[in-house]
PDB file of C-alpha atoms and ligand atoms in Angstrom:
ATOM      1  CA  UNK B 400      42.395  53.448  58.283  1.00  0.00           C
ATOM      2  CA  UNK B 401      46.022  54.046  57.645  1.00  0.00           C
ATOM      3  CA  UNK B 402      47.221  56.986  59.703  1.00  0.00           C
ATOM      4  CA  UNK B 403      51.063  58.688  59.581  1.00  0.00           C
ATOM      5  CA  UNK B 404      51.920  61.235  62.434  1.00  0.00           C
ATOM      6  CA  UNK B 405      54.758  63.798  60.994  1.00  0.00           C
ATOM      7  CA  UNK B 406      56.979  65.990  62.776  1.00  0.00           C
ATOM      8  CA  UNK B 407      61.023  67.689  62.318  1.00  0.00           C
ATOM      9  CA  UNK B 408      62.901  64.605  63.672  1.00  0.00           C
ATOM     10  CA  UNK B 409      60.399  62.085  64.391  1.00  0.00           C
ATOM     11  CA  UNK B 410      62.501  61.399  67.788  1.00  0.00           C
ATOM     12  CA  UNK B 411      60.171  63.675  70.043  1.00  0.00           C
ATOM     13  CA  UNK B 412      56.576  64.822  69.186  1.00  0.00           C
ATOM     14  CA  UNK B 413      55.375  61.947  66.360  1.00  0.00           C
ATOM     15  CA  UNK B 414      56.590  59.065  68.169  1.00  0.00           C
ATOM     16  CA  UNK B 415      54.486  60.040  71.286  1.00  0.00           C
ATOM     17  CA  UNK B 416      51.333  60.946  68.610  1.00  0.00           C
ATOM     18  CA  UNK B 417      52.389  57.168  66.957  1.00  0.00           C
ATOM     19  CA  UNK B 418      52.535  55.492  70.414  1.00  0.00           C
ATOM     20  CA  UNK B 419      49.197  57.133  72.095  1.00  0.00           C
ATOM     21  CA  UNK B 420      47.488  56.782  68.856  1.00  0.00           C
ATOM     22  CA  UNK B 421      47.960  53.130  68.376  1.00  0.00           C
ATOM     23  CA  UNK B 422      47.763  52.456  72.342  1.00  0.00           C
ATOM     24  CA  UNK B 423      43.964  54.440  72.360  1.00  0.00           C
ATOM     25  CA  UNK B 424      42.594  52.782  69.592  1.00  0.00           C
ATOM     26  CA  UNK B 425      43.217  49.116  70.900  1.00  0.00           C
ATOM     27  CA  UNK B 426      42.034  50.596  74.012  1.00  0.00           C
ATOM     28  CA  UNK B 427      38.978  50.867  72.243  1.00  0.00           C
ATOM     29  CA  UNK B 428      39.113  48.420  70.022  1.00  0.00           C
ATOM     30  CA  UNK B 429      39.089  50.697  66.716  1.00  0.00           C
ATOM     31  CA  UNK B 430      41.330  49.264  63.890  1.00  0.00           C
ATOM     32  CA  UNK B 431      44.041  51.406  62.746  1.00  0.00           C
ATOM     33  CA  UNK B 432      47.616  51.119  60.989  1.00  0.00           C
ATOM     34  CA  UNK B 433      49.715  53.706  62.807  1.00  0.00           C
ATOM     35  CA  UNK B 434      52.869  55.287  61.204  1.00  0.00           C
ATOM     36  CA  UNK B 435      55.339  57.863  62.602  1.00  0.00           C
ATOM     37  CA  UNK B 436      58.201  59.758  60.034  1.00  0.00           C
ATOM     38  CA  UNK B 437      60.037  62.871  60.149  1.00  0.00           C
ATOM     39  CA  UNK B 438      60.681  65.466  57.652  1.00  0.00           C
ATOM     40  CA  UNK B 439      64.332  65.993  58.609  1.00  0.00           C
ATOM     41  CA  UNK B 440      67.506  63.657  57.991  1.00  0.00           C
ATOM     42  CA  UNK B 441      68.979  64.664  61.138  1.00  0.00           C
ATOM     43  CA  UNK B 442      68.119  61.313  63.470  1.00  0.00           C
ATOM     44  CA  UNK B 443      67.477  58.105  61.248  1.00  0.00           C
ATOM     45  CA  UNK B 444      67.581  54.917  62.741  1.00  0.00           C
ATOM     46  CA  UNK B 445      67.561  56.524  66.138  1.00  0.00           C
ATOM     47  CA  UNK B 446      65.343  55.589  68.972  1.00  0.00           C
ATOM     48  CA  UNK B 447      63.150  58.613  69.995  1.00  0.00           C
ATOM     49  CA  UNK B 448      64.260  60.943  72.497  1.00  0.00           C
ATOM     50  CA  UNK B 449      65.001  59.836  75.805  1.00  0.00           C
ATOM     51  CA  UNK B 450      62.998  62.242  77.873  1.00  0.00           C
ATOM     52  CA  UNK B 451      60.147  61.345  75.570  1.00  0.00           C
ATOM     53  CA  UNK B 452      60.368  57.634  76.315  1.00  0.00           C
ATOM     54  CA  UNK B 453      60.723  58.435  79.623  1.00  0.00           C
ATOM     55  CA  UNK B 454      57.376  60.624  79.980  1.00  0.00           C
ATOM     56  CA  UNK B 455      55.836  58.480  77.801  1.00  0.00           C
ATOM     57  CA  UNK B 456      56.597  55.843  80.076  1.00  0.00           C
ATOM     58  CA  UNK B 457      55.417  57.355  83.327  1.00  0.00           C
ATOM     59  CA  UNK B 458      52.146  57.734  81.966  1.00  0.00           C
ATOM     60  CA  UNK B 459      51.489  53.691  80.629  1.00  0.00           C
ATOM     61  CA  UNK B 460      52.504  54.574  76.963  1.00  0.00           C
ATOM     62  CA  UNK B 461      55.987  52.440  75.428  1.00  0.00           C
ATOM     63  CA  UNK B 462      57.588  53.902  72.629  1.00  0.00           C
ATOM     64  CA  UNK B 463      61.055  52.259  73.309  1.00  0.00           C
ATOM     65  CA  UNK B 464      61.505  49.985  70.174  1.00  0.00           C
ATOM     66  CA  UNK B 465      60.136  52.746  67.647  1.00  0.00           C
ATOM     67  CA  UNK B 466      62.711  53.916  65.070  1.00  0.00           C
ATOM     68  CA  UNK B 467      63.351  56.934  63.645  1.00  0.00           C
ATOM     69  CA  UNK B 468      62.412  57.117  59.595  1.00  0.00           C
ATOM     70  CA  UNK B 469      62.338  60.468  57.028  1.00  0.00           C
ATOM     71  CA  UNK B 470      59.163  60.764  55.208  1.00  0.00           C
ATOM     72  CA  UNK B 471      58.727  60.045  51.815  1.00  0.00           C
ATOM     73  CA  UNK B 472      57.016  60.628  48.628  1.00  0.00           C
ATOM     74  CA  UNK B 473      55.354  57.416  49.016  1.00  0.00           C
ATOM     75  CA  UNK B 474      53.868  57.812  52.383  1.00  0.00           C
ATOM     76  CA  UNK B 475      51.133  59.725  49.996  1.00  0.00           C
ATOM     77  CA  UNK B 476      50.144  56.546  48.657  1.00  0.00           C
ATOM     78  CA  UNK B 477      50.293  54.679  52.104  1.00  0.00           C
ATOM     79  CA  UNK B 478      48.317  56.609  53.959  1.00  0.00           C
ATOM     80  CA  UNK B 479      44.909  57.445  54.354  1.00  0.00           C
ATOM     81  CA  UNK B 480      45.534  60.019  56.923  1.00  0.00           C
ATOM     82  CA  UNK B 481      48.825  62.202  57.785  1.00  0.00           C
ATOM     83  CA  UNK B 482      49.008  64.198  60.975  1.00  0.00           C
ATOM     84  CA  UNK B 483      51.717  67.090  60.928  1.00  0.00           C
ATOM     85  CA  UNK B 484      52.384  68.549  64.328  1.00  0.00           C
ATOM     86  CA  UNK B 485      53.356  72.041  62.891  1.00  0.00           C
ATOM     87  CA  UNK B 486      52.916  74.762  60.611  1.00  0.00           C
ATOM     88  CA  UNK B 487      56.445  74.293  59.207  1.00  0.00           C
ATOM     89  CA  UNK B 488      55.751  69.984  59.050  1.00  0.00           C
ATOM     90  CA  UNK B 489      53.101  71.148  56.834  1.00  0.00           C
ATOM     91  CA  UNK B 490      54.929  73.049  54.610  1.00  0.00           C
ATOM     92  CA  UNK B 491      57.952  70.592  54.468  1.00  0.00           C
ATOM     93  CA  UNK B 492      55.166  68.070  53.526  1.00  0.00           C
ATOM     94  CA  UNK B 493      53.907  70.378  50.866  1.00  0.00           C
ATOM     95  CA  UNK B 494      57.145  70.738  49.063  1.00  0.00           C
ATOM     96  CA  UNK B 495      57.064  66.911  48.939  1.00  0.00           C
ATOM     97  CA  UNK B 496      53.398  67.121  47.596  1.00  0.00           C
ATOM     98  CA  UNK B 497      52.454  66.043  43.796  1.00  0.00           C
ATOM     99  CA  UNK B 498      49.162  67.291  43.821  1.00  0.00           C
ATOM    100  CA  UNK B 499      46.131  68.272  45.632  1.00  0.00           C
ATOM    101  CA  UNK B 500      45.046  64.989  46.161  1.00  0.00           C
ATOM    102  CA  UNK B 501      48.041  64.643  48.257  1.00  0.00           C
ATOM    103  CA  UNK B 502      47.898  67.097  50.318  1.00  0.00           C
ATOM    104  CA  UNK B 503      44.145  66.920  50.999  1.00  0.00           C
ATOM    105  CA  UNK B 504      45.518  63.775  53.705  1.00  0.00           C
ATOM    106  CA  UNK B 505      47.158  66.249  55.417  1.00  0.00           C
ATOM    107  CA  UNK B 506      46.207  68.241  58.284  1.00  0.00           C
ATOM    108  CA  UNK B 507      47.642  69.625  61.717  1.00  0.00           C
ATOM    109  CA  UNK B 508      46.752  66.951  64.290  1.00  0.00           C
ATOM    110  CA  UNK B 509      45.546  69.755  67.062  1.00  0.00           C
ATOM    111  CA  UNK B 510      42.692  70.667  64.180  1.00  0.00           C
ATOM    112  CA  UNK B 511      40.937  67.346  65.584  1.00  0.00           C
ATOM    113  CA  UNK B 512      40.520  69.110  68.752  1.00  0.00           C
ATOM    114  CA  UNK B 513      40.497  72.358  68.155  1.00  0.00           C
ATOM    115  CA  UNK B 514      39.051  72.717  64.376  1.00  0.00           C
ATOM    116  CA  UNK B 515      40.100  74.985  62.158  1.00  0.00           C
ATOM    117  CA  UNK B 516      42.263  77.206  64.633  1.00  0.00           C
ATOM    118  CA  UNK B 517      45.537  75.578  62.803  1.00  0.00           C
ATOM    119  CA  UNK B 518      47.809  75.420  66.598  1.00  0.00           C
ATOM    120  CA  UNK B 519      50.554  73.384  66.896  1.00  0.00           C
ATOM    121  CA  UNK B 520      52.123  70.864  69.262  1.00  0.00           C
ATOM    122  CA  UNK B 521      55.493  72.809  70.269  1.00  0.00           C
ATOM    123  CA  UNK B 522      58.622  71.389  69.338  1.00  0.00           C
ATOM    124  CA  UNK B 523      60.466  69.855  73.375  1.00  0.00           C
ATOM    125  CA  UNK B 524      63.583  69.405  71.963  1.00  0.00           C
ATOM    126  CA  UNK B 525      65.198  72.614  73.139  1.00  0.00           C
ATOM    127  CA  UNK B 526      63.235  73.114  75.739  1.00  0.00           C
ATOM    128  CA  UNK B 527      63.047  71.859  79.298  1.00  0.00           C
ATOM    129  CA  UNK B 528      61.337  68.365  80.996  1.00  0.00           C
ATOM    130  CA  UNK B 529      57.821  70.059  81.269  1.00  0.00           C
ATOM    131  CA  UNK B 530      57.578  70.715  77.650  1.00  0.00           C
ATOM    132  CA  UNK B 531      57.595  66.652  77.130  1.00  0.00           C
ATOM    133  CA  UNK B 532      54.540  67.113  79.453  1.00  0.00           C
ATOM    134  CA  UNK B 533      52.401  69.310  77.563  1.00  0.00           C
ATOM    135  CA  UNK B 534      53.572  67.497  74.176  1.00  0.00           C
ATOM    136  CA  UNK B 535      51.983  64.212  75.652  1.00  0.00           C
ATOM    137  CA  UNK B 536      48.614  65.653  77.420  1.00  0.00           C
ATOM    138  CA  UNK B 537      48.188  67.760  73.809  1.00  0.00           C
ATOM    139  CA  UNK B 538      48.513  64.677  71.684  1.00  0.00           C
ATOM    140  CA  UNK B 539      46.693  62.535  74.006  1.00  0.00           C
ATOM    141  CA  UNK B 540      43.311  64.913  73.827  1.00  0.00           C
ATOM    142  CA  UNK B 541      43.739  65.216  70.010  1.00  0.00           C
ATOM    143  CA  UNK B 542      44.128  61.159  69.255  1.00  0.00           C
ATOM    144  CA  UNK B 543      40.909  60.714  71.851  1.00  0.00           C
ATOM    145  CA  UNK B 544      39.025  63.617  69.624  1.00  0.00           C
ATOM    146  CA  UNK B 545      40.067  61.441  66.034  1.00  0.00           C
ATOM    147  CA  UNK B 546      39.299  58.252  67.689  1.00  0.00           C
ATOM    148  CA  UNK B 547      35.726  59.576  68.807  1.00  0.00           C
ATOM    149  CA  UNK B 548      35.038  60.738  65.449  1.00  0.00           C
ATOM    150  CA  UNK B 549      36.085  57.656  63.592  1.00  0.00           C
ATOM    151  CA  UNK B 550      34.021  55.292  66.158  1.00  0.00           C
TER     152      UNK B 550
HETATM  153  P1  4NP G 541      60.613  66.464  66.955  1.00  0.00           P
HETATM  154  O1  4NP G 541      61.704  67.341  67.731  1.00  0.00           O
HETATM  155  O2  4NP G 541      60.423  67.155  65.609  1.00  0.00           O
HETATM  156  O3  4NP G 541      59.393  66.585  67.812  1.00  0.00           O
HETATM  157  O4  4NP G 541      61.161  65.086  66.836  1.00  0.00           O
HETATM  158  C1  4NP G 541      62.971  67.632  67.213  1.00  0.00           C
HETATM  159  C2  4NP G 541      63.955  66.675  67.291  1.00  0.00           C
HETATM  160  C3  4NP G 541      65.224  66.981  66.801  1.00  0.00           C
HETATM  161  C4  4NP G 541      65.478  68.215  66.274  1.00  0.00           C
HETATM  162  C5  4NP G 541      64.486  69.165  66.196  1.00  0.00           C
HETATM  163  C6  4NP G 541      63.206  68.871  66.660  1.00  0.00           C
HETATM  164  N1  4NP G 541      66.784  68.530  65.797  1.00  0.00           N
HETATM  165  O5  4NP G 541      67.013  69.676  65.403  1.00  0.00           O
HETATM  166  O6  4NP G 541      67.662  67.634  65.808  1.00  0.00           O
END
């Protein structure tokens, strides 16, 4: 299973979502290819936010050496799986979309744990330390409800 996690700038939520999801599943032994990309230009190259490496840190998950990248066209084809962490990833992923078959791989990642209700992992980056927080314990219960499903 080849799985992409999707937010704005890829420096704050999707690294955390790349980094728990990769961390959980050798946890428990599950085989998985984990991707994180952003749908904005604004941060290539960049290392994720510092307040997210920090709270990632402080609760056993490293996502120093990640590297911000924009998604692409071709992440389609890569992927098996691509988790958006907002309504408005979703539609930035849709204008990217060829077809259907595309954006069938495509879903919000909070759907895993709360189906069908369509919520979204808020966006930190303007917003204050405990909002790094919330991002982390969300993403953390979501991977754990994918993981149980795909065991
Ligand atoms: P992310 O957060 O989408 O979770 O990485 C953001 C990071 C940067 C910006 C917006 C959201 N920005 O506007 O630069």
């Amino acid at each position: 299973m080849k799985v992409l996690m999707v937010c704005l700038g890829n420096i704050c939520r999707s690294p955390v979502a790349e980094g728990l999801l990769r961390q959980r599943a050798e946890e428990q032994g599950i085989d998985i290819l984990v991707d994180s990309a952003g749908t904005s230009n604004y941060h290539i190259g960049e290392e994720p936010d510092s307040r997210s490496v920090a709270h990632a840190k402080s609760k056993g998950t490293d996502i120093s050496l990640l590297r911000c990248r924009q998604f692409s066209v071709e992440d389609f084809d890569a992927f098996d799986q691509i988790f958006v962490m907002d309504y408005s990833n979703y539609e930035n992923v849709g204008k990217i979309a060829r077809n259907n078959v595309d954006m069938k791989k495509v879903d919000l990642l909070l759907n895993q744990l709360y189906p069908g209700e369509n919520q979204s992992v808020p966006d930190p980056y303007f917003g204050g330390e405990e909002g790094f927080d919330q991002v982390y314990n969300m993403i953390d219960a979501a991977v754990n409800a994918y993981l149980k499903k795909l065991s």
